Amino acid sequence: MLVIALDTSTPAVTAGLVELADSRPHSLAERVTVNPRAHGELLTPQLLDVLAEGGHQLGEVDAIVVGAGPGPFTGLRVGMVTAAALGHASGTRVYPVSSLDAIAARTDGDSPLLVLTDARRSEVYWATYGGRKAHGARERLTAPAVDRPEELPARLEGMRLEVAAGELASRHAADLGLRAVEPAYPTPEGIVAVAGDEVRSEADPAPLVPMYLRRPDAATPGPPKTVTAERGRT
Amino acid sequence: MSTDGGPGRLVLGIETSCDETGVGLVRLAPDGSVRLLADAVASSVEQHARFGGVVPEIASRAHLEAMEPTVRRALDEAGIKLSEVDAIAVTAGPGLAGALMVGVSAAKAYAAALGVPLYGVNHLLGHVAVDTLEHGPLPPRCLAMLVSGGHTQLLSVAGIADEVTEIGSTIDDAAGEAYDKVARILELPYPGGPPIDRMAREGDPNAIAFPRGLTGPRDAKFDFSFSGLKTAVARWVEQARATGKQLPIADIAASFQEAVADVLTEKAVRAAVELGMDTMVLSGGVAANSRLSGLARERCAEAGITLRVPRPRLCTDNGAMIAAVGAHALANGTEPSPLGLSANPGMPVDTVVLR
């Protein structure tokens, strides 16, 4: 089956064309640009490039799989809305997957794994993984969460993890007693692997809901500021 | 040939610059006329009400949720299949960066998937172009006054698709913003326009002499300022409250509204007269205000100017106005935007189609 993979949950703007059979997915063409400020500009042109390089039309694609985060919101929405519109226009099913799961799927070996990516504001998005499932995806042990890195040792206690992947792995692995491994970002093959079973069985996709993990920053206003009474005082 | 039977080209317009997800469909006929086929809007205004203003992140989340359903609704309304669409137009700016990004990304994907041109167009010109859907082509030259929660501008329009210049704008708050702030002072709900307009009908517009901003002999002739007016209202209310008397809310609302409408219409009519324009388009969310449109009608009539005001539904943000700009650009043979287009939150008004 021919599958489009998209992800904009990290600084990597990712588009790929992937062949999915019984085993692990196989990339036919991919474009990955690491630029946290260009998701909206690059994603669609990169998608057209991979279709051209793979020698396929959008109409030949069997499914679209998109990383639903967690990730910084503005960039994340680019991938989600692009996938939704492509799916609508081409009549193709769109499957959301966790972007952290997509990173986990392309790590080497089966060592217990921590995936952590940049949530900005001195926080990280993270999840933990165990053994392999179909198409090379990893069994998720804990749900995606957002925390400060210094809170991780307490959160991970007793989990016997060995390795860490994701864009912040190299920065935090040593402090956590883990070995940093690749990949840093979701790969097209990893993205498709996570939804492999659903794509193969043509299952009804889950709703396209991004994993924000944080509420919008907004405070209800207090009473209007005084413009007369406080004058002359500070 | 499309299902509604008419010849011409179908343009789908997407608007996400603020808190409305708008999708419109128009048909550009071979004679250059543009007809409205569908106008679907999903608003997140209720989610912002308790914050007293638009929260960008809440608006952006709502756009993502509403995008595909709103496109589907517009297509259903028009009885058109997505595959029949000949061009996609989208608001490229000005507006909230994160909100614009949702619409622009969706528009690119639709354009790429359908293999049709993409036009990243100016939101402000949408407010002018939308009037052609209701009242037909604009004269070769006209004045446009755009008044909304985010914008207050006087534009000289000589062809929507090519020559638009700003001749004045607010130097601080937009008029709609002043309404929201004054509504808060008077403990009226958000958005402030409709409740103040309602209260004002019961009040005396001459009860309180609120200041007319930037109307001194040395002030910029065609610019506006509403921040001082808002502070004047706040000061008046505080002093009245300090005396313990009951606030004459209706009189305050009417007097505030009079100050806004007076300055806006006075400057707009003067601009039209000085520039020798015989037509004015009044648009944007605040154009739905009864006193503003009423006074504009009165003063335009006195000055021999034809006033055009789109119906309220088309004055507020919507996708049809963006489709209308796209249709005019298409008719004009304007080169489309690239798929690598960047949204521009500060897009200048003299840029019709962004590249």
Coordinates of C-alpha atoms in Angstrom, one line a residue:
Chain A
M1 CA 0.0 0.0 0.0
L2 CA 1.1 3.5 -0.7
V3 CA 1.0 5.8 2.3
I4 CA 1.8 9.5 2.8
A5 CA 3.5 10.4 6.1
L6 CA 3.5 13.9 7.5
D7 CA 4.7 15.4 10.8
T8 CA 5.3 18.9 12.0
S9 CA 5.4 18.3 15.8
T10 CA 9.1 19.0 16.1
P11 CA 11.5 21.5 14.4
A12 CA 11.7 18.8 11.6
V13 CA 9.2 19.4 8.8
T14 CA 8.6 15.9 7.5
A15 CA 6.9 14.5 4.4
G16 CA 7.4 11.0 3.0
L17 CA 6.0 8.5 0.6
V18 CA 6.1 5.1 2.2
E19 CA 5.3 1.5 0.9
L20 CA 3.6 -0.6 3.5
A21 CA 3.3 -4.4 3.2
D22 CA 3.2 -7.0 5.9
S23 CA 6.5 -6.2 7.5
R24 CA 8.2 -2.9 8.3
P25 CA 7.3 0.1 6.1
H26 CA 9.8 1.1 3.4
S27 CA 10.4 4.7 2.4
L28 CA 10.1 5.5 -1.3
A29 CA 10.9 9.2 -1.1
E30 CA 11.2 11.7 1.8
R31 CA 12.0 15.3 2.6
V32 CA 12.9 16.4 6.1
T33 CA 13.9 20.0 6.8
V34 CA 14.9 21.0 10.3
N35 CA 13.6 24.6 10.6
P36 CA 11.2 25.5 13.5
R37 CA 10.0 28.5 11.7
A38 CA 9.1 27.1 8.3
H39 CA 6.4 24.4 8.9
G40 CA 3.7 26.4 7.1
E41 CA 6.0 27.2 4.1
L42 CA 7.7 23.9 3.5
L43 CA 5.2 21.1 4.2
T44 CA 3.1 21.2 1.0
P45 CA 6.0 21.8 -1.4
Q46 CA 7.9 18.9 0.3
L47 CA 4.9 16.6 -0.1
L48 CA 4.7 17.5 -3.9
D49 CA 8.4 16.7 -4.1
V50 CA 8.1 13.3 -2.6
L51 CA 5.1 12.4 -4.8
A52 CA 7.1 13.5 -7.9
E53 CA 10.2 11.7 -6.8
G54 CA 8.2 8.5 -6.0
G55 CA 6.5 8.8 -9.4
H56 CA 3.0 8.8 -7.9
Q57 CA -0.1 11.0 -7.9
L58 CA -2.0 11.9 -4.8
G59 CA -5.0 9.9 -6.2
E60 CA -2.9 6.7 -6.0
V61 CA -2.3 7.0 -2.3
D62 CA -4.1 4.5 0.0
A63 CA -3.8 6.4 3.3
I64 CA -2.3 9.4 5.0
V65 CA -0.7 9.1 8.4
V66 CA 0.0 12.3 10.4
G67 CA 1.9 13.0 13.6
A68 CA -0.6 14.4 16.1
G69 CA 2.0 15.5 18.5
P70 CA 2.6 16.3 21.3
G71 CA 4.4 19.3 19.9
P72 CA 4.6 23.1 19.9
F73 CA 1.1 24.1 18.9
T74 CA 1.4 26.4 15.8
G75 CA 3.8 24.0 14.0
L76 CA 1.8 21.0 15.0
R77 CA -1.4 22.4 13.5
V78 CA 0.2 22.8 10.1
G79 CA 0.6 19.0 9.7
M80 CA -2.8 18.3 11.1
V81 CA -4.7 20.7 8.9
T82 CA -2.7 19.8 5.8
A83 CA -3.5 16.1 6.4
A84 CA -7.2 16.8 6.9
A85 CA -7.4 18.9 3.7
L86 CA -5.4 16.4 1.6
G87 CA -7.6 13.6 2.9
H88 CA -10.8 15.5 2.1
A89 CA -9.6 16.5 -1.3
S90 CA -8.4 13.1 -2.3
G91 CA -11.0 11.0 -0.5
T92 CA -8.3 9.3 1.4
R93 CA -8.4 8.1 5.1
V94 CA -6.2 10.1 7.5
Y95 CA -4.8 8.4 10.6
P96 CA -3.4 10.4 13.4
V97 CA -0.5 8.9 15.4
S98 CA 1.5 10.0 18.4
S99 CA 4.7 11.7 17.1
L100 CA 6.6 10.2 20.1
D101 CA 5.4 6.7 19.0
A102 CA 6.7 7.5 15.5
I103 CA 10.2 8.3 16.9
A104 CA 10.1 5.1 19.1
A105 CA 9.3 2.9 16.1
R106 CA 12.6 3.7 14.4
T107 CA 15.0 3.1 17.2
D108 CA 17.4 0.2 16.9
G109 CA 17.1 -2.7 19.3
D110 CA 14.4 -3.5 21.9
S111 CA 15.9 -1.8 25.0
P112 CA 13.4 -0.1 27.2
L113 CA 13.1 3.4 25.9
L114 CA 12.4 7.0 26.8
V115 CA 11.4 9.4 24.0
L116 CA 11.7 13.1 24.7
T117 CA 11.2 16.1 22.6
D118 CA 11.2 19.9 23.1
A119 CA 8.1 21.3 24.6
R120 CA 9.7 24.8 25.0
R121 CA 9.4 26.9 28.2
S122 CA 12.0 24.6 29.7
E123 CA 9.8 21.5 29.5
V124 CA 9.9 18.3 27.6
Y125 CA 7.3 16.0 26.0
W126 CA 8.0 12.4 26.9
A127 CA 6.7 8.8 26.8
T128 CA 8.2 5.4 27.5
Y129 CA 8.3 2.2 25.4
G130 CA 8.9 -1.5 25.7
G131 CA 8.9 -4.3 23.1
R132 CA 8.1 -4.4 19.4
K133 CA 4.6 -4.8 17.9
A134 CA 3.6 -5.2 14.2
H135 CA 5.4 -3.2 11.6
G136 CA 8.2 -2.4 14.0
A137 CA 6.1 -0.1 16.3
R138 CA 7.0 -0.1 20.0
E139 CA 4.7 -1.0 22.9
R140 CA 4.0 2.3 24.7
L141 CA 4.4 2.0 28.5
T142 CA 3.3 5.4 29.7
A143 CA 1.1 8.0 28.0
P144 CA 2.7 11.2 26.5
A145 CA 3.2 13.8 29.1
V146 CA 4.8 17.2 29.5
D147 CA 7.2 18.0 32.5
R148 CA 10.3 19.8 33.4
P149 CA 13.4 17.7 32.8
E150 CA 14.4 17.8 36.4
E151 CA 11.1 16.1 37.3
L152 CA 11.9 13.1 35.0
P153 CA 14.0 11.0 37.5
A154 CA 11.1 10.8 39.9
R155 CA 8.6 10.1 37.1
L156 CA 10.8 7.3 35.6
E157 CA 11.7 5.6 38.9
G158 CA 11.5 1.9 38.8
M159 CA 11.0 1.7 35.0
R160 CA 14.5 0.3 34.3
L161 CA 14.9 2.2 31.0
E162 CA 18.1 1.9 29.1
V163 CA 18.1 4.3 26.1
A164 CA 16.6 7.6 25.1
A165 CA 15.6 8.9 21.7
G166 CA 14.1 12.1 20.4
E167 CA 15.6 15.6 19.8
L168 CA 16.4 16.2 23.5
A169 CA 17.9 12.7 24.1
S170 CA 21.5 13.8 23.7
R171 CA 21.0 16.7 26.1
H172 CA 19.3 14.7 29.0
A173 CA 20.2 11.0 28.6
A174 CA 23.4 11.1 30.7
D175 CA 21.7 12.9 33.6
L176 CA 19.0 10.2 33.5
G177 CA 21.6 7.3 33.4
L178 CA 20.5 6.5 29.8
R179 CA 22.3 6.0 26.5
A180 CA 21.2 8.4 23.7
V181 CA 20.1 6.7 20.5
E182 CA 18.7 7.8 17.1
P183 CA 16.3 9.0 15.7
A184 CA 16.0 12.6 16.9
Y185 CA 12.7 13.3 15.0
P186 CA 9.8 11.3 13.7
T187 CA 10.7 9.5 10.4
P188 CA 8.2 8.7 7.6
E189 CA 8.7 5.0 8.1
G190 CA 8.2 5.4 11.9
I191 CA 5.0 7.4 11.4
V192 CA 3.5 4.8 9.1
A193 CA 4.7 1.9 11.3
V194 CA 2.6 3.2 14.2
A195 CA -0.6 3.1 12.1
G196 CA 0.4 0.0 10.1
D197 CA -2.3 -2.3 11.3
E198 CA -5.1 0.2 10.9
V199 CA -3.9 1.2 7.4
R200 CA -3.6 -2.4 6.3
S201 CA -7.1 -3.3 7.6
E202 CA -8.6 0.0 6.3
A203 CA -10.0 0.7 9.8
D204 CA -12.0 3.8 10.5
P205 CA -9.5 6.4 11.6
A206 CA -9.7 8.1 15.0
P207 CA -10.7 11.7 14.9
L208 CA -7.9 14.1 13.9
V209 CA -7.3 15.6 17.4
P210 CA -3.9 17.1 18.2
M211 CA -2.2 16.2 21.5
Y212 CA -1.7 19.6 23.0
L213 CA -1.2 18.4 26.7
R214 CA -1.4 22.1 27.8
R215 CA -4.3 24.5 28.1
P216 CA -4.2 27.8 26.2
D217 CA -2.5 30.6 28.1
A218 CA -5.3 32.9 29.0
A219 CA -6.3 34.6 32.2
T220 CA -9.8 36.0 32.8
P221 CA -9.4 39.7 33.3
G222 CA -9.9 41.4 36.6
P223 CA -11.9 44.6 37.0
P224 CA -10.9 47.4 34.6
K225 CA -7.9 49.5 35.8
T226 CA -8.8 52.8 37.5
V227 CA -8.0 55.9 35.6
T228 CA -8.8 58.5 38.2
A229 CA -8.5 57.3 41.9
E230 CA -4.9 56.2 41.8
R231 CA -3.5 59.3 40.1
G232 CA -0.7 61.0 42.0
R233 CA 0.1 57.8 43.9
T234 CA 2.3 55.0 42.7
Chain B
M1 CA -19.6 22.7 -16.1
S2 CA -20.7 22.8 -12.5
T3 CA -23.8 21.6 -10.9
D4 CA -25.4 25.0 -10.4
G5 CA -25.4 25.3 -14.2
G6 CA -23.6 28.6 -14.6
P7 CA -20.5 29.0 -16.7
G8 CA -17.4 30.6 -15.3
R9 CA -14.8 29.7 -12.7
L10 CA -15.5 28.7 -9.1
V11 CA -13.3 30.2 -6.3
L12 CA -13.2 28.8 -2.8
G13 CA -12.2 31.3 -0.1
I14 CA -10.8 30.5 3.3
E15 CA -10.6 33.0 6.2
T16 CA -8.9 32.4 9.5
S17 CA -7.3 35.7 10.5
C18 CA -9.1 36.1 13.8
D19 CA -11.9 34.2 15.5
E20 CA -14.1 33.2 12.6
T21 CA -13.4 30.2 10.4
G22 CA -15.0 31.2 7.2
V23 CA -15.3 29.3 3.9
G24 CA -17.1 30.9 0.9
L25 CA -17.7 29.9 -2.7
V26 CA -18.2 32.4 -5.5
R27 CA -18.5 32.1 -9.2
L28 CA -16.6 34.4 -11.5
A29 CA -18.7 34.7 -14.7
P30 CA -17.1 35.3 -18.1
D31 CA -18.3 38.9 -18.0
G32 CA -16.3 39.5 -14.8
S33 CA -19.2 39.6 -12.4
V34 CA -18.9 37.7 -9.2
R35 CA -21.8 35.8 -7.6
L36 CA -22.0 34.5 -4.0
L37 CA -22.8 30.7 -3.9
A38 CA -22.1 29.8 -0.3
D39 CA -20.9 31.4 2.9
A40 CA -20.2 29.1 5.9
V41 CA -18.8 30.5 9.1
A42 CA -17.9 28.8 12.4
S43 CA -17.2 31.3 15.1
S44 CA -15.2 30.7 18.4
V45 CA -16.5 34.1 19.8
E46 CA -18.2 32.4 22.7
Q47 CA -15.0 30.8 23.9
H48 CA -13.3 34.2 24.1
A49 CA -16.2 36.0 25.8
R50 CA -15.0 35.4 29.4
F51 CA -11.5 36.7 28.5
G52 CA -12.9 39.9 27.2
G53 CA -11.1 39.6 23.9
V54 CA -9.8 37.1 21.3
V55 CA -7.3 34.6 22.8
P56 CA -5.1 33.7 19.8
E57 CA -4.4 30.1 20.9
I58 CA -8.1 29.4 21.5
A59 CA -8.9 30.9 18.1
S60 CA -6.2 28.8 16.4
R61 CA -7.4 25.5 18.0
A62 CA -11.0 26.3 16.9
H63 CA -9.8 27.0 13.3
L64 CA -8.1 23.5 13.2
E65 CA -11.3 21.8 14.5
A66 CA -13.6 23.7 12.2
M67 CA -11.6 23.8 9.0
E68 CA -12.6 20.7 7.1
P69 CA -16.2 20.7 8.4
T70 CA -16.7 24.3 7.3
V71 CA -15.3 23.6 3.8
R72 CA -17.8 20.7 3.6
R73 CA -20.6 22.9 4.8
A74 CA -19.9 25.5 2.2
L75 CA -19.7 22.9 -0.6
D76 CA -23.0 21.4 0.5
E77 CA -24.7 24.8 0.7
A78 CA -23.6 25.6 -2.9
G79 CA -24.3 22.0 -4.1
I80 CA -20.8 21.9 -5.5
K81 CA -18.2 19.1 -5.5
L82 CA -14.7 20.0 -4.3
S83 CA -13.3 18.7 -7.6
E84 CA -15.2 21.5 -9.5
V85 CA -13.3 24.3 -7.7
D86 CA -11.0 26.2 -10.1
A87 CA -9.0 28.3 -7.6
I88 CA -8.4 28.6 -3.8
A89 CA -8.1 32.0 -2.1
V90 CA -7.0 32.3 1.5
T91 CA -6.4 35.2 3.9
A92 CA -2.6 35.6 4.0
G93 CA -2.8 38.6 6.3
P94 CA -3.1 40.8 8.2
G95 CA -4.2 38.9 11.3
L96 CA -3.2 36.6 14.1
A97 CA -0.1 34.6 13.1
G98 CA -1.1 31.2 14.5
A99 CA -4.7 31.6 13.2
L100 CA -3.6 32.6 9.7
M101 CA -1.2 29.6 9.6
V102 CA -4.1 27.2 9.9
G103 CA -6.1 28.6 6.9
V104 CA -3.0 29.1 4.8
S105 CA -1.8 25.5 5.4
A106 CA -5.3 24.1 4.6
A107 CA -5.5 26.2 1.5
K108 CA -2.2 25.0 0.2
A109 CA -3.2 21.4 0.7
Y110 CA -6.5 21.9 -1.1
A111 CA -4.8 23.8 -4.0
A112 CA -2.1 21.1 -4.3
A113 CA -4.5 18.2 -4.1
L114 CA -6.9 19.8 -6.7
G115 CA -4.1 21.1 -8.9
V116 CA -5.6 24.6 -9.0
P117 CA -4.0 28.0 -8.3
L118 CA -3.6 29.4 -4.8
Y119 CA -4.2 33.1 -4.1
G120 CA -3.0 34.3 -0.7
V121 CA -5.0 37.5 -0.4
N122 CA -5.4 40.6 1.8
H123 CA -8.0 40.4 4.5
L124 CA -8.8 44.1 4.4
L125 CA -9.5 44.1 0.7
G126 CA -11.9 41.2 1.4
H127 CA -14.1 43.7 3.4
V128 CA -14.2 45.9 0.3
A129 CA -14.5 43.2 -2.3
V130 CA -17.4 41.5 -0.5
D131 CA -19.6 44.4 -1.5
T132 CA -19.4 43.4 -5.1
L133 CA -21.2 40.2 -4.2
E134 CA -24.2 42.2 -3.0
H135 CA -24.1 45.5 -5.0
G136 CA -22.3 44.6 -8.2
P137 CA -19.0 46.0 -9.6
L138 CA -17.4 49.0 -7.9
P139 CA -16.9 52.3 -9.8
P140 CA -13.3 52.9 -11.1
R141 CA -12.5 54.8 -7.9
C142 CA -14.0 54.8 -4.5
L143 CA -13.3 55.3 -0.9
A144 CA -13.6 52.4 1.6
M145 CA -13.9 52.7 5.3
L146 CA -13.2 49.5 7.2
V147 CA -14.2 49.4 10.8
S148 CA -13.9 46.3 12.9
G149 CA -12.5 44.9 16.2
G150 CA -9.0 44.8 14.7
H151 CA -9.0 47.5 12.0
T152 CA -10.1 51.1 11.4
Q153 CA -9.0 52.3 8.0
L154 CA -9.7 54.6 5.1
L155 CA -8.7 53.2 1.8
S156 CA -8.6 54.6 -1.7
V157 CA -9.6 51.8 -4.0
A158 CA -9.0 52.0 -7.8
G159 CA -9.6 48.4 -8.7
I160 CA -9.7 45.8 -6.0
A161 CA -7.2 43.6 -7.7
D162 CA -4.5 46.2 -8.3
E163 CA -4.6 49.6 -6.7
V164 CA -5.5 50.1 -3.1
T165 CA -3.8 52.7 -0.9
E166 CA -4.3 53.6 2.7
I167 CA -5.1 57.2 3.3
G168 CA -5.7 57.0 7.1
S169 CA -6.0 54.5 10.0
T170 CA -6.2 54.4 13.7
I171 CA -3.0 55.3 15.6
D172 CA -4.0 53.3 18.7
D173 CA -7.2 51.2 19.3
A174 CA -9.5 50.0 16.5
A175 CA -13.0 51.3 16.8
G176 CA -14.3 47.8 17.7
E177 CA -11.7 47.5 20.3
A178 CA -12.9 50.7 21.9
Y179 CA -16.4 49.3 21.9
D180 CA -15.2 46.1 23.7
K181 CA -13.3 48.2 26.3
V182 CA -16.2 50.6 27.0
A183 CA -18.5 47.6 27.3
R184 CA -16.3 46.2 30.0
I185 CA -16.3 49.6 31.8
L186 CA -20.1 49.6 31.7
E187 CA -20.2 45.9 32.7
L188 CA -21.9 44.9 29.4
P189 CA -21.1 41.6 27.6
Y190 CA -18.3 40.9 25.0
P191 CA -18.2 41.7 22.1
G192 CA -19.2 45.2 23.1
G193 CA -20.7 46.5 19.8
P194 CA -24.2 45.0 19.9
P195 CA -25.0 45.7 23.6
I196 CA -23.7 49.3 23.4
D197 CA -25.7 49.8 20.2
R198 CA -28.8 48.5 21.9
M199 CA -28.3 50.6 25.1
A200 CA -27.5 53.7 23.0
R201 CA -31.0 53.6 21.4
E202 CA -32.5 54.4 24.8
G203 CA -30.0 57.2 25.5
D204 CA -29.3 60.8 24.6
P205 CA -26.2 61.0 22.3
N206 CA -25.6 64.6 23.4
A207 CA -25.8 63.9 27.1
I208 CA -22.1 63.8 27.6
A209 CA -19.5 65.6 25.5
F210 CA -16.9 62.9 25.0
P211 CA -13.8 63.9 23.1
R212 CA -13.5 63.5 19.3
G213 CA -9.9 62.2 18.8
L214 CA -7.5 63.7 16.3
T215 CA -9.9 66.4 15.2
G216 CA -7.7 69.4 16.0
P217 CA -6.4 71.7 13.2
R218 CA -2.9 70.2 13.4
D219 CA -3.9 66.6 13.8
A220 CA -3.5 64.1 10.9
K221 CA -6.6 64.7 8.8
F222 CA -7.5 61.1 8.0
D223 CA -6.2 59.2 11.0
F224 CA -8.2 58.1 14.0
S225 CA -7.6 57.7 17.8
F226 CA -10.0 55.9 20.1
S227 CA -7.8 55.3 23.1
G228 CA -8.4 58.7 24.7
L229 CA -12.1 58.4 24.2
K230 CA -12.1 55.1 26.0
T231 CA -10.2 56.7 28.9
A232 CA -12.6 59.6 29.0
V233 CA -15.5 57.2 29.3
A234 CA -13.6 55.4 32.1
R235 CA -12.9 58.6 33.9
W236 CA -16.5 59.9 33.6
V237 CA -17.8 56.5 34.9
E238 CA -15.5 56.4 37.8
Q239 CA -16.3 59.9 38.9
A240 CA -20.0 59.2 38.6
R241 CA -19.7 56.0 40.6
A242 CA -17.7 57.9 43.3
T243 CA -20.7 60.2 43.8
G244 CA -22.9 57.1 44.4
K245 CA -25.4 58.0 41.8
Q246 CA -26.9 55.3 39.5
L247 CA -25.0 55.3 36.2
P248 CA -26.9 56.6 33.2
I249 CA -25.7 53.6 31.1
A250 CA -27.9 54.4 28.1
D251 CA -26.7 58.0 27.9
I252 CA -23.1 57.0 28.3
A253 CA -23.5 54.4 25.6
A254 CA -25.2 56.8 23.3
S255 CA -22.7 59.6 23.8
F256 CA -19.8 57.2 23.3
Q257 CA -21.3 55.8 20.2
E258 CA -22.0 59.3 18.9
A259 CA -18.3 60.3 19.4
V260 CA -17.2 57.2 17.4
A261 CA -19.7 57.5 14.6
D262 CA -19.2 61.3 14.4
V263 CA -15.4 61.1 13.9
L264 CA -15.5 58.2 11.6
T265 CA -18.1 59.5 9.2
E266 CA -16.8 63.1 9.3
K267 CA -13.3 62.1 8.3
A268 CA -14.5 59.5 5.7
V269 CA -16.8 62.0 4.0
R270 CA -14.1 64.7 4.0
A271 CA -11.7 62.2 2.5
A272 CA -14.1 61.2 -0.3
V273 CA -14.9 64.9 -1.1
E274 CA -11.2 65.9 -1.1
L275 CA -10.2 63.0 -3.3
G276 CA -13.2 63.5 -5.6
M277 CA -14.8 60.2 -5.0
D278 CA -18.5 59.8 -5.4
T279 CA -18.9 56.3 -3.8
M280 CA -18.1 55.0 -0.3
V281 CA -18.0 51.4 0.9
L282 CA -18.5 51.0 4.6
S283 CA -17.6 47.5 5.8
G284 CA -16.1 45.5 8.7
G285 CA -17.9 44.2 11.8
V286 CA -18.6 47.7 13.2
A287 CA -20.4 48.7 9.9
A288 CA -23.3 46.7 11.4
N289 CA -23.6 49.4 14.1
S290 CA -26.9 51.3 13.6
R291 CA -25.6 54.8 14.4
L292 CA -22.4 54.4 12.3
S293 CA -24.3 53.3 9.2
G294 CA -27.2 55.8 9.9
L295 CA -24.9 58.8 10.3
A296 CA -22.8 57.7 7.3
R297 CA -25.9 57.5 5.2
E298 CA -27.0 61.0 6.3
R299 CA -23.6 62.6 5.7
C300 CA -23.0 60.8 2.4
A301 CA -26.4 61.9 1.2
E302 CA -25.6 65.6 2.1
A303 CA -22.3 65.4 0.3
G304 CA -23.8 63.6 -2.8
I305 CA -21.8 60.4 -2.2
T306 CA -23.3 57.0 -2.8
L307 CA -22.9 54.8 0.3
R308 CA -22.6 51.1 -0.1
V309 CA -22.9 48.9 3.0
P310 CA -22.9 45.1 2.6
R311 CA -25.5 43.3 4.7
P312 CA -24.3 42.6 8.3
R313 CA -23.6 39.0 7.7
L314 CA -21.1 40.0 5.0
C315 CA -19.6 42.8 7.0
T316 CA -18.2 40.5 9.6
D317 CA -15.3 38.2 8.8
N318 CA -16.3 35.4 6.3
G319 CA -14.8 33.3 3.6
A320 CA -17.0 34.7 0.8
M321 CA -15.1 38.0 1.0
I322 CA -11.8 36.2 0.5
A323 CA -13.2 34.2 -2.4
A324 CA -14.4 37.6 -3.9
V325 CA -10.8 39.0 -3.8
G326 CA -9.6 35.7 -5.3
A327 CA -12.2 36.0 -8.1
H328 CA -11.1 39.6 -8.8
A329 CA -7.5 38.6 -8.9
L330 CA -8.3 35.7 -11.2
A331 CA -10.3 38.0 -13.5
N332 CA -7.4 40.4 -13.5
G333 CA -5.0 37.7 -14.6
T334 CA -3.0 38.3 -11.4
E335 CA -0.2 35.7 -10.9
P336 CA -1.0 33.2 -8.2
S337 CA 0.9 32.7 -4.9
P338 CA 3.5 30.0 -4.7
L339 CA 2.8 26.9 -2.5
G340 CA 5.8 28.0 -0.3
L341 CA 3.8 31.2 0.6
S342 CA 4.3 32.6 4.2
A343 CA 1.3 34.1 5.9
N344 CA 2.1 37.7 6.8
P345 CA 0.4 38.9 10.1
G346 CA 1.3 42.5 9.2
M347 CA 0.5 42.3 5.4
P348 CA 0.3 45.8 4.1
V349 CA -2.9 47.0 2.5
D350 CA -1.4 47.8 -0.9
T351 CA -0.5 44.1 -1.3
V352 CA -3.5 42.3 -2.9
V353 CA -2.0 38.9 -3.5
L354 CA 1.0 37.8 -1.5
R355 CA 4.0 36.0 -3.2

